PDB file of C-alpha atoms in Angstrom:
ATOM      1  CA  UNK L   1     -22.941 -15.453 -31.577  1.00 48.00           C
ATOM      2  CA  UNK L   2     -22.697 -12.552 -33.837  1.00 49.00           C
ATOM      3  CA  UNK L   3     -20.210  -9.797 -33.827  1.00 46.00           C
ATOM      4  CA  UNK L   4     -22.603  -7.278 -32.534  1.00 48.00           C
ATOM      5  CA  UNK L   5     -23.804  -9.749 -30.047  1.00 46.00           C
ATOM      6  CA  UNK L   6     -20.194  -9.865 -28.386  1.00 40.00           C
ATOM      7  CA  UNK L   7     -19.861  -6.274 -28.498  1.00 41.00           C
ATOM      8  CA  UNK L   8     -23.673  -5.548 -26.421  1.00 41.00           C
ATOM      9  CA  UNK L   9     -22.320  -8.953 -24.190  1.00 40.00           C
ATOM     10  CA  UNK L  10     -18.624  -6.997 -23.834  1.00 41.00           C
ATOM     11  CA  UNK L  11     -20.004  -3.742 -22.763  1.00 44.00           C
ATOM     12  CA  UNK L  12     -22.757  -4.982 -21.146  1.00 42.00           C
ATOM     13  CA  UNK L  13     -20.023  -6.905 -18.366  1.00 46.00           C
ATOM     14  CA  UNK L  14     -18.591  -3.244 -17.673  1.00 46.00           C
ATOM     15  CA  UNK L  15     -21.754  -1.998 -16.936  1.00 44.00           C
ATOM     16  CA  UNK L  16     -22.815  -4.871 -14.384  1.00 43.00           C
ATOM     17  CA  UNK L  17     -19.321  -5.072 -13.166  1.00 49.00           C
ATOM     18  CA  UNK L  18     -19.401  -5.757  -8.831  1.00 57.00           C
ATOM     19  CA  UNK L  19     -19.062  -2.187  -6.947  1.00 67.00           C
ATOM     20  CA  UNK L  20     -17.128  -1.333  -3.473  1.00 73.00           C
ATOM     21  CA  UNK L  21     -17.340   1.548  -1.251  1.00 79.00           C
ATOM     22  CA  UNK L  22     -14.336   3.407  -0.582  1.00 74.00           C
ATOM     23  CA  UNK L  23     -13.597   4.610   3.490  1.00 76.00           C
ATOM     24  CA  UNK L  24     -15.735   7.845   2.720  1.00 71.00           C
ATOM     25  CA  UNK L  25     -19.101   5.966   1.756  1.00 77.00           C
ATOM     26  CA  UNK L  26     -18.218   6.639  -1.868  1.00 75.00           C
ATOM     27  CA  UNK L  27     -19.341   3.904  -4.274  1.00 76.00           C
ATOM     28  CA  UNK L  28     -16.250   2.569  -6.461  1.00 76.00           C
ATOM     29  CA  UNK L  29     -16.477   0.875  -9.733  1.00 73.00           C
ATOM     30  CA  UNK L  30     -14.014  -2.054  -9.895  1.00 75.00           C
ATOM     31  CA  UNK L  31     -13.318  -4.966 -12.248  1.00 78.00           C
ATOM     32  CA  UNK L  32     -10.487  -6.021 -10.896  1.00 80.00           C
ATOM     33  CA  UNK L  33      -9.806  -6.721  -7.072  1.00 83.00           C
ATOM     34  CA  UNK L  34      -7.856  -4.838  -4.426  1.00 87.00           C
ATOM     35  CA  UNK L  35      -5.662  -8.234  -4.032  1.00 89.00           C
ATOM     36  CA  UNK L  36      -5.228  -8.270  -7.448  1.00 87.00           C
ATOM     37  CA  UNK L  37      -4.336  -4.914  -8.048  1.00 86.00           C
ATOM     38  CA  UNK L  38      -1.679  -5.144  -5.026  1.00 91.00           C
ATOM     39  CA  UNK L  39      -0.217  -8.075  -7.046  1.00 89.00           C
ATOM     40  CA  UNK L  40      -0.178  -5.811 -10.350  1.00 85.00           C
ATOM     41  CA  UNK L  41       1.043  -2.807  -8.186  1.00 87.00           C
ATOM     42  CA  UNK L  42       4.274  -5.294  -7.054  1.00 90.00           C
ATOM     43  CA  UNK L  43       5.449  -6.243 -10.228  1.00 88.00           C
ATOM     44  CA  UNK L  44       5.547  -2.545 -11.538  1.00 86.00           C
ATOM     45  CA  UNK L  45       7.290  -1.788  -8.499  1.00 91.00           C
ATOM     46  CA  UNK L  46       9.997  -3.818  -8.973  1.00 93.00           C
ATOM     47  CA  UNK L  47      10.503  -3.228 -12.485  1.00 90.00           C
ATOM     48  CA  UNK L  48      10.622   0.832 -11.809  1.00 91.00           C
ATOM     49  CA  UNK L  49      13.134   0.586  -8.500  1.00 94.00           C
ATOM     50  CA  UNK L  50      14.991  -2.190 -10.659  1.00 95.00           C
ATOM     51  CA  UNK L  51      15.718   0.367 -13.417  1.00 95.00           C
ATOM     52  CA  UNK L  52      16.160   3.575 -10.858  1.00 96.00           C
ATOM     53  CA  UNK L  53      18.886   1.011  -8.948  1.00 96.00           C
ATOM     54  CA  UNK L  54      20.570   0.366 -12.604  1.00 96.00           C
ATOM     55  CA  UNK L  55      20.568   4.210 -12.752  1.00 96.00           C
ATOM     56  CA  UNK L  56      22.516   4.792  -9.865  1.00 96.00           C
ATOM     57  CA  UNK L  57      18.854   6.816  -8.811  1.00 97.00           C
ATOM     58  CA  UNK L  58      18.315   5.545  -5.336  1.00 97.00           C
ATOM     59  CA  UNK L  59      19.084   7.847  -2.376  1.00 93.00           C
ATOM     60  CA  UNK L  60      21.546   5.780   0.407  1.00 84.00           C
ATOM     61  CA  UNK L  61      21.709   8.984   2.280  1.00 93.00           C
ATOM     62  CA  UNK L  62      21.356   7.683   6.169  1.00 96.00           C
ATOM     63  CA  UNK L  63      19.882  11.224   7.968  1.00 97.00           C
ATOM     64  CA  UNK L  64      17.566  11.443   4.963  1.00 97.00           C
ATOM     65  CA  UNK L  65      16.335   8.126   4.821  1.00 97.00           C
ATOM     66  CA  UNK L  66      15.573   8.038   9.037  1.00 98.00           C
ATOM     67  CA  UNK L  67      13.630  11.117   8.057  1.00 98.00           C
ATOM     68  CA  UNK L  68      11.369   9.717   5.554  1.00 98.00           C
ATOM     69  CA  UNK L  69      11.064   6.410   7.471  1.00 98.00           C
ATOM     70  CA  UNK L  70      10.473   8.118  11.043  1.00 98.00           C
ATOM     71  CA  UNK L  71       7.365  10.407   9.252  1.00 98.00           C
ATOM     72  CA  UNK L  72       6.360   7.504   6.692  1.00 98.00           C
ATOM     73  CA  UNK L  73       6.010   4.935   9.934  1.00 98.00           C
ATOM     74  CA  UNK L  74       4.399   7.229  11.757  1.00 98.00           C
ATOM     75  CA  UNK L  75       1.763   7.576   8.862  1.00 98.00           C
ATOM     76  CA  UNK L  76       1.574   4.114   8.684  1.00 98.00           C
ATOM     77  CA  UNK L  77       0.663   3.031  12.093  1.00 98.00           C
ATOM     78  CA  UNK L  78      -2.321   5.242  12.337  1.00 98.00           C
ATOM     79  CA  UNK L  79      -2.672   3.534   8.536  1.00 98.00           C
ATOM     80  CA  UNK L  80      -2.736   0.025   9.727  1.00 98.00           C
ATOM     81  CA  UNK L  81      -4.925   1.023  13.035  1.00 98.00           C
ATOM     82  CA  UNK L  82      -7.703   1.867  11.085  1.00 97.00           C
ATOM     83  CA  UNK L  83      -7.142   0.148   7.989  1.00 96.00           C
ATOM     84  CA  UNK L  84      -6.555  -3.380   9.843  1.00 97.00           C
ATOM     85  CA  UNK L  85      -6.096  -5.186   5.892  1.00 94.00           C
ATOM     86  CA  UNK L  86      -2.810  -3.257   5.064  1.00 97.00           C
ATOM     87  CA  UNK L  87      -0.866  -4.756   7.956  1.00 97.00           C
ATOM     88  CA  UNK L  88       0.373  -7.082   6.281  1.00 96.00           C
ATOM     89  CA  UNK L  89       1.721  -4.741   3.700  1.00 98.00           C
ATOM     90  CA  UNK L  90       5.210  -4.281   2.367  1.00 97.00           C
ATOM     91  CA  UNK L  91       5.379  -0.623   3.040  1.00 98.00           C
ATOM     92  CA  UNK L  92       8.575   0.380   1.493  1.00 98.00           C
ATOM     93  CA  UNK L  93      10.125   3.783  -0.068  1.00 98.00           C
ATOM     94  CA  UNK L  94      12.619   4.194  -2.739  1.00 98.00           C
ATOM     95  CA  UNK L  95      13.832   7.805  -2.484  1.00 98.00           C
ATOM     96  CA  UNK L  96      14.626   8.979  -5.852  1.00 98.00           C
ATOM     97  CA  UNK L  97      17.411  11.078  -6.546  1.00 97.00           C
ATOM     98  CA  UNK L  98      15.893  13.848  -8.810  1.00 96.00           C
ATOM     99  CA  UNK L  99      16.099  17.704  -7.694  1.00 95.00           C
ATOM    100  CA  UNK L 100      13.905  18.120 -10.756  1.00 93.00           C
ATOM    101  CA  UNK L 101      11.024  16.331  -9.914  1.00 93.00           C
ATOM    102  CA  UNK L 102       8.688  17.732  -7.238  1.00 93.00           C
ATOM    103  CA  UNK L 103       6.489  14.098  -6.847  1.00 91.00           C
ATOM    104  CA  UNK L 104       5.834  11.116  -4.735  1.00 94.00           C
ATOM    105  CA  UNK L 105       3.376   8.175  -4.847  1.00 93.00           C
ATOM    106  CA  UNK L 106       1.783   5.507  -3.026  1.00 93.00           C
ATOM    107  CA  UNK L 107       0.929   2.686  -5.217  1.00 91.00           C
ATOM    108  CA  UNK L 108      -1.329  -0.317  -4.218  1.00 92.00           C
ATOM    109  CA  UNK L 109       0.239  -2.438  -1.333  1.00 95.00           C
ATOM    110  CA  UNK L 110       2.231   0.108   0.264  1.00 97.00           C
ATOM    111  CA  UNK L 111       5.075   0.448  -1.963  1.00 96.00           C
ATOM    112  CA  UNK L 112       6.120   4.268  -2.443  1.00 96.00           C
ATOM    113  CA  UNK L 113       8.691   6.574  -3.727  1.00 96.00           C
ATOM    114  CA  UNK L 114       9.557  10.415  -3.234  1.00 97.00           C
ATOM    115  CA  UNK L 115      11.464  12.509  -5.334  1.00 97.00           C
ATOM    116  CA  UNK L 116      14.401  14.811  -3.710  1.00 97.00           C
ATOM    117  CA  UNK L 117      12.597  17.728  -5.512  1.00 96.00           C
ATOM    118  CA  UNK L 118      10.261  17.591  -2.971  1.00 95.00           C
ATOM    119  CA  UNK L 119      12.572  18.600  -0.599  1.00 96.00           C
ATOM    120  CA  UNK L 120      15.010  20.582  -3.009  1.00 95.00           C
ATOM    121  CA  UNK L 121      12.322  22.834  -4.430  1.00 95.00           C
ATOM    122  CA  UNK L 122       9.687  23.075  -1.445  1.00 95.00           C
ATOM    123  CA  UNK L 123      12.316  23.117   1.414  1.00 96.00           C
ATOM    124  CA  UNK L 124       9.578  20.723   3.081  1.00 97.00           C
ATOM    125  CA  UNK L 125       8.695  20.894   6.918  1.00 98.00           C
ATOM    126  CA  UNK L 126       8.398  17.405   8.829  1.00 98.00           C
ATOM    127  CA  UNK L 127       4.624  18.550   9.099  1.00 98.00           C
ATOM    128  CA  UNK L 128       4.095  19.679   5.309  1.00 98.00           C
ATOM    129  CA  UNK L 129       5.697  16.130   3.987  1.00 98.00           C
ATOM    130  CA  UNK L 130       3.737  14.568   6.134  1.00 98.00           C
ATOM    131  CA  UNK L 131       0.819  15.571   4.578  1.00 97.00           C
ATOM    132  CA  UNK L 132       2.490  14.822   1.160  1.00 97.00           C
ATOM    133  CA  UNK L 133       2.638  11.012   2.053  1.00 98.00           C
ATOM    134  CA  UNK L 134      -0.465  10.882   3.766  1.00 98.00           C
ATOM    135  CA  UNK L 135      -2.436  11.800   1.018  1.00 96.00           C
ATOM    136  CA  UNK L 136      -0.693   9.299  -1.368  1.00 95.00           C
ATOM    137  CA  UNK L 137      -0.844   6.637   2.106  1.00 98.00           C
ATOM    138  CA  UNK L 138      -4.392   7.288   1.216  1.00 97.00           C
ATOM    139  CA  UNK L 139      -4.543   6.670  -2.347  1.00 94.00           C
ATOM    140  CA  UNK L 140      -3.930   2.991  -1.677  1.00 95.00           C
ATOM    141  CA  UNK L 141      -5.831   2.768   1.336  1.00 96.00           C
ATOM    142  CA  UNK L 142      -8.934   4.058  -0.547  1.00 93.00           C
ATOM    143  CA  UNK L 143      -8.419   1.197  -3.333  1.00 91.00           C
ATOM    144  CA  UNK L 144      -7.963   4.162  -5.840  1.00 85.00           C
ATOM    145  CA  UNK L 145      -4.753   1.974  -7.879  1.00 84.00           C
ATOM    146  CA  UNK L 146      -7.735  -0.760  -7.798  1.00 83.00           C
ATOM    147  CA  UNK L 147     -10.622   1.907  -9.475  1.00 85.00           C
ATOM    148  CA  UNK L 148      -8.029   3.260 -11.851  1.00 83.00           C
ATOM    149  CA  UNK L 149      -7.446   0.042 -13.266  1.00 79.00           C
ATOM    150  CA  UNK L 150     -11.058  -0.620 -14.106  1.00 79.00           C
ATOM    151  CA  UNK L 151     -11.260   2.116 -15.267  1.00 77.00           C
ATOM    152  CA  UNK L 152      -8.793   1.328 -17.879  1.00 74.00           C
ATOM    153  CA  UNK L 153     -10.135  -2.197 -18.393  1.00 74.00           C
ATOM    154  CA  UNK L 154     -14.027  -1.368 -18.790  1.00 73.00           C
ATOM    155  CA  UNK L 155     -12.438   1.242 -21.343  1.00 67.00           C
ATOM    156  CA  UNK L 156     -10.308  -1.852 -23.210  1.00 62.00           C
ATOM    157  CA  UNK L 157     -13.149  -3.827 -22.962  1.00 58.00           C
ATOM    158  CA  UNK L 158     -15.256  -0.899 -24.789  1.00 47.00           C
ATOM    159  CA  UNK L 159     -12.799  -0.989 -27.526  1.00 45.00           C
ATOM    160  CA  UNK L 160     -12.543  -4.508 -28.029  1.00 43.00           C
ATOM    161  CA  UNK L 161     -16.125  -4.631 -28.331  1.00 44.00           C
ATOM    162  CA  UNK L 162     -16.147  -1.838 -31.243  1.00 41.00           C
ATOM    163  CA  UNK L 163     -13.391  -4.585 -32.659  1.00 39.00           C
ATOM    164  CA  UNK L 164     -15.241  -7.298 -32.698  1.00 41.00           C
ATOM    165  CA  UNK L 165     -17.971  -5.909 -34.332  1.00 45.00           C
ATOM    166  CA  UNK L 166     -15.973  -4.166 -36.659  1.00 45.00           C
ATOM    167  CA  UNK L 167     -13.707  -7.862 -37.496  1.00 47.00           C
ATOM    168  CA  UNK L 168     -10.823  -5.654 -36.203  1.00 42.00           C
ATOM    169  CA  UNK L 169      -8.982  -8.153 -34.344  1.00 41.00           C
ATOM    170  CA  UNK L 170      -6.004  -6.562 -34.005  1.00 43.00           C
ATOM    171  CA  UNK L 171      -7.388  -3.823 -32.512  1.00 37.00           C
ATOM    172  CA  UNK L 172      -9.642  -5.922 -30.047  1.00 37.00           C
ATOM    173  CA  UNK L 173      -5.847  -7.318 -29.064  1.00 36.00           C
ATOM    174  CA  UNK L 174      -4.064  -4.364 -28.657  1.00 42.00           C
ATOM    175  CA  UNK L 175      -6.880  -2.901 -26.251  1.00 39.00           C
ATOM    176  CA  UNK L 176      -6.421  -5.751 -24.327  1.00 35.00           C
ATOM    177  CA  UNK L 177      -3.008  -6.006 -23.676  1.00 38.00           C
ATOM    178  CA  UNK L 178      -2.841  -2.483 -23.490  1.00 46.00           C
ATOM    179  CA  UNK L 179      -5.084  -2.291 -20.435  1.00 43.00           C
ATOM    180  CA  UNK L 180      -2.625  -2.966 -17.878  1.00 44.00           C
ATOM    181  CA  UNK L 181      -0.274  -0.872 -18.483  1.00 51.00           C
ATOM    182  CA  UNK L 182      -2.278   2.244 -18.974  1.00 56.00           C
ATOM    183  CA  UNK L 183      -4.223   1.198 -15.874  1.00 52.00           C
ATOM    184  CA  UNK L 184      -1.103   2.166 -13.781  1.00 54.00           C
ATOM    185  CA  UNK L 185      -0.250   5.315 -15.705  1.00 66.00           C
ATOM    186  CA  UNK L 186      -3.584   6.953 -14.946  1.00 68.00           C
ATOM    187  CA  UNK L 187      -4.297   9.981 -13.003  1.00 73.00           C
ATOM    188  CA  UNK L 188      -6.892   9.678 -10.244  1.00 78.00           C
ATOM    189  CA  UNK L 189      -9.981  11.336 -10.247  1.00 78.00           C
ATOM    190  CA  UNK L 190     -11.005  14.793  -9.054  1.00 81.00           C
ATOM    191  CA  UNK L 191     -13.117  13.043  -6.489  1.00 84.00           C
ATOM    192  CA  UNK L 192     -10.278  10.023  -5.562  1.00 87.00           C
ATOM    193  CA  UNK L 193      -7.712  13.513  -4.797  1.00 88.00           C
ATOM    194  CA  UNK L 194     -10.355  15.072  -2.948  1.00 88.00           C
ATOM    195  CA  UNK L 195     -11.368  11.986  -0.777  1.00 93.00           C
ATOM    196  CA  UNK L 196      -7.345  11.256  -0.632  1.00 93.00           C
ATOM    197  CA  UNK L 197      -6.876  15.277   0.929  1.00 93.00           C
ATOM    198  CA  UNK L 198      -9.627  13.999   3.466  1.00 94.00           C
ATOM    199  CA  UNK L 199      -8.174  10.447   4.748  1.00 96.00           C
ATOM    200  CA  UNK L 200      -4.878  12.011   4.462  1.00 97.00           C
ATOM    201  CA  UNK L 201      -5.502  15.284   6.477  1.00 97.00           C
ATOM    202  CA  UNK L 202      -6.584  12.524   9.382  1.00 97.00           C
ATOM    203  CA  UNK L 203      -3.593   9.948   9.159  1.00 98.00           C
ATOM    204  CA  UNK L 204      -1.465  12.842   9.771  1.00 98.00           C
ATOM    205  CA  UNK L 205      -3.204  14.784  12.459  1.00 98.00           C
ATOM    206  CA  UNK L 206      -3.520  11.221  14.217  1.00 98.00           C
ATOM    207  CA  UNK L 207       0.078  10.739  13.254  1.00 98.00           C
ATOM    208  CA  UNK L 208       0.832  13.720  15.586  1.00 98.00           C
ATOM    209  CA  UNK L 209       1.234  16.570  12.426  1.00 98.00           C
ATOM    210  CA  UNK L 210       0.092  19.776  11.972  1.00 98.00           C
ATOM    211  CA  UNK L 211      -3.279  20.042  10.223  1.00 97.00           C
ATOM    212  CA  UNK L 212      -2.236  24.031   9.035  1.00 96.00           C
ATOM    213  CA  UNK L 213       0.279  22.279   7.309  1.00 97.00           C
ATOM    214  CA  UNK L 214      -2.206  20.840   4.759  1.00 94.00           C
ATOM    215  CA  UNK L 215      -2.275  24.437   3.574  1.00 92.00           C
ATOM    216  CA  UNK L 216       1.188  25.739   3.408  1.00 93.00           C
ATOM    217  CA  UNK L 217       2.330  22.827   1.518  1.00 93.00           C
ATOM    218  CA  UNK L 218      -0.201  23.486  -1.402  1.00 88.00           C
ATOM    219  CA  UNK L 219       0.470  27.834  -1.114  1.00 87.00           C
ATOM    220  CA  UNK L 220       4.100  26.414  -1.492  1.00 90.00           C
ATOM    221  CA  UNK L 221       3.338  23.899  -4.287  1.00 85.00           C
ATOM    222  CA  UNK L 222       1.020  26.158  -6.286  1.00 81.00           C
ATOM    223  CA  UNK L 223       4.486  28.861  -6.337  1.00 83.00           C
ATOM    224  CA  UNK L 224       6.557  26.064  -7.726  1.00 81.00           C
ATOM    225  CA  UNK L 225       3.606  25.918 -10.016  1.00 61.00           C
ATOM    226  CA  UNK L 226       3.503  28.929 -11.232  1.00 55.00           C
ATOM    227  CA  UNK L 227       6.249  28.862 -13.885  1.00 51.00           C
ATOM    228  CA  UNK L 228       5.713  27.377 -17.531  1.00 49.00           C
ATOM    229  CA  UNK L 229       6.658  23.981 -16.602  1.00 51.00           C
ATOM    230  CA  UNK L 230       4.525  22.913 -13.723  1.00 57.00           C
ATOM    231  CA  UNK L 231       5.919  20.359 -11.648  1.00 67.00           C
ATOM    232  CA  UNK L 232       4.562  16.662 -11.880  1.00 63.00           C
ATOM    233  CA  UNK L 233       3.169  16.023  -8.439  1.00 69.00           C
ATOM    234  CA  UNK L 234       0.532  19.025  -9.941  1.00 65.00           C
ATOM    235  CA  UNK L 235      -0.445  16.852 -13.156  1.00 62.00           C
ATOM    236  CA  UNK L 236      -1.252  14.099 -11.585  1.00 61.00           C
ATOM    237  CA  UNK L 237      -2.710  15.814  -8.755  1.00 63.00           C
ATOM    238  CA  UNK L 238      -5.537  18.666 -10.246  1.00 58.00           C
ATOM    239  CA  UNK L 239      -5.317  21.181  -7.659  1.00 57.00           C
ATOM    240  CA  UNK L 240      -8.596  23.761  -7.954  1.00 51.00           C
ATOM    241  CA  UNK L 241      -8.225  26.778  -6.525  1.00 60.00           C
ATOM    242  CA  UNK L 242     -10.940  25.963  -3.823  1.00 69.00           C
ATOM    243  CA  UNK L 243      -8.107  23.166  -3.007  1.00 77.00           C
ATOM    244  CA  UNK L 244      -6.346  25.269   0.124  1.00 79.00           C
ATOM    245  CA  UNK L 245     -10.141  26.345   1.216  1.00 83.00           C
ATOM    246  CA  UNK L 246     -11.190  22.910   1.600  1.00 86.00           C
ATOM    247  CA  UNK L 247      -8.382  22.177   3.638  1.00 89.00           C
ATOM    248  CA  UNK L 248      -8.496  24.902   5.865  1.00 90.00           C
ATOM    249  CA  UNK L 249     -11.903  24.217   6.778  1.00 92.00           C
ATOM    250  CA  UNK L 250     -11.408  20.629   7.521  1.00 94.00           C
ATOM    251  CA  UNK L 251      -8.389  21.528   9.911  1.00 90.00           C
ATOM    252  CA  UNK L 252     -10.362  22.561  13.356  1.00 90.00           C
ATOM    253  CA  UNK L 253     -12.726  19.716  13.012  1.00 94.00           C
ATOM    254  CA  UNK L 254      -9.507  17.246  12.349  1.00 96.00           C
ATOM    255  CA  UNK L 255      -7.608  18.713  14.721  1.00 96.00           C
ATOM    256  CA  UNK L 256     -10.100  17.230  17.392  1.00 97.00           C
ATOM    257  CA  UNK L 257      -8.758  13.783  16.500  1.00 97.00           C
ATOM    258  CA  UNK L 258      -5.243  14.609  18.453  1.00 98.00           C
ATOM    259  CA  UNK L 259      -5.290  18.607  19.808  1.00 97.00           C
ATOM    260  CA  UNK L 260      -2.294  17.929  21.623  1.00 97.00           C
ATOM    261  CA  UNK L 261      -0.574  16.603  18.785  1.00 97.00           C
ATOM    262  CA  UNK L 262       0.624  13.313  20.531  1.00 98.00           C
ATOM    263  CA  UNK L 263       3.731  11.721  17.753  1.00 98.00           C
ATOM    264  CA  UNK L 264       2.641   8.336  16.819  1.00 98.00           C
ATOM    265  CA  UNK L 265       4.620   5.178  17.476  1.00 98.00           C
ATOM    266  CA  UNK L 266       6.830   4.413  14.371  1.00 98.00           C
ATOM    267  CA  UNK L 267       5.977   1.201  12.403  1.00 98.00           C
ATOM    268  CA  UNK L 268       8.564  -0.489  10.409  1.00 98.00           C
ATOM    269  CA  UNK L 269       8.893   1.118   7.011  1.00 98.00           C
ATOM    270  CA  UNK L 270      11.651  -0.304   4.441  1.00 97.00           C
ATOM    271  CA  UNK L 271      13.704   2.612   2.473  1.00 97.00           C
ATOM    272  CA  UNK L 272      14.656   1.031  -0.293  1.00 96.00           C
ATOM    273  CA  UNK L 273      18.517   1.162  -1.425  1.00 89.00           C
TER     274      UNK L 273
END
């Protein structure tokens, strides 16, 4: 087969590559599995709360850690309720001892971490961190770890095709093995935040939160914003200005889902020491 053969055959896989639909009707563009990205999502894991432990970076601070696992498993039973495949989960959090960093995540599989800038910074309400981890609950739920990584792989597989054509095998290489690891780096899409704000504005409310809080947190975020070093939960989550709008207008219509703001039972949730 010639070179430029491989290349059309190599791009030509990306584009036919099977599709899902995410909990909002959305179509997705995978390449790789949710199981497999779960599996991908583990071994990262590790390897980051490996190197925080070395660090001497994990929170084992006892009224903390009931707090984040009382609101976490609250999330997560309304989580695993209507997302019946994540029960089986290892829904964990590693709380990260950094007054710095105002971020958290939710990576495929249930494994998460916060950052005690979060609470340090944004002097965080039960209902405002609530909506914090539902929206990254969400992230996972939605397969969006999954859609990121194809993302990265149809773009490898782009590049190795340009290789291959060009007899640049080292380059065709280093796409490859680069894929992985920039798969897990990248920020989600505009439309994975938005559908995230969505899914995550109803775990909470069923979860027995505030809705309003949806809204205060971001006012509050956007302040911690506003200096010349923005804080990382806002580069890797593009907040528009129509962000707090959006919100607000989705909270009577949510609010229907539990108006008398019932608590949810609290599922199991591992901190992570």
């Amino acid at each position: 087969m010639k070179h430029s053969a491989i290349a059309i055959y190599l791009v030509l896989a990306c584009v036919l590559a099977a599709c899902a639909t995410s909990p909002t009707g959305r179509s997705q563009f995978m390449l790789i599995s949710p199981e497999s990205a779960i599996v991908e999502s583990k071994k990262a894991y590790l390897s980051t709360v490996s190197d925080l432990d070395e660090k001497n970076k994990l929170i084992d601070d006892p009224k903390m850690a009931d707090r984040v696992a009382t609101i976490t498993g609250r999330l997560v039973t309304e989580a695993v309720a209507l997302y019946p495949q994540s029960a089986n989960w290892e829904w964990s959090v590693a709380i990260v001892d950094d007054p710095e960093t105002v971020n958290a995540w939710c990576m495929a599989g249930g494994r998460m971490a916060v950052y005690t800038g979060l609470f340090d910074q944004l002097k965080l309400t039960d209902d405002e961190f609530a909506q914090i981890m539902g929206h990254e609950i969400s992230h996972a739920l939605a397969n969006h770890t999954a859609e990121r990584m194809s993302r990265a792989i149809a773009t490898n597989i782009a590049v190795a095709g340009v290789a291959v054509a060009s007899d640049n095998h080292a380059l065709a290489l280093g796409g490859a093995a680069l894929a992985a690891k920039v798969a897990l780096e990248l920020p989600n899409s505009r439309t994975a935040e938005a559908e995230a704000d969505q899914i995550g504005l109803e775990l909470a409310t069923r979860a027995g939160y505030d809705p309003d809080a949806a809204v205060t947190l971001w006012e509050k975020m956007g302040k911690v914003g506003g200096g010349e070093r923005p804080p990382e939960f806002l580069s890797t989550h593009p907040a528009p200005q129509n962000r707090q709008a959006a919100l607000a207008s989705m909270g009577s219509e949510v609010r229907k889902l539990n108006p008398t703001g019932k608590k949810a039972a609290v599922h199991p949730v591992t901190i992570v020491r």
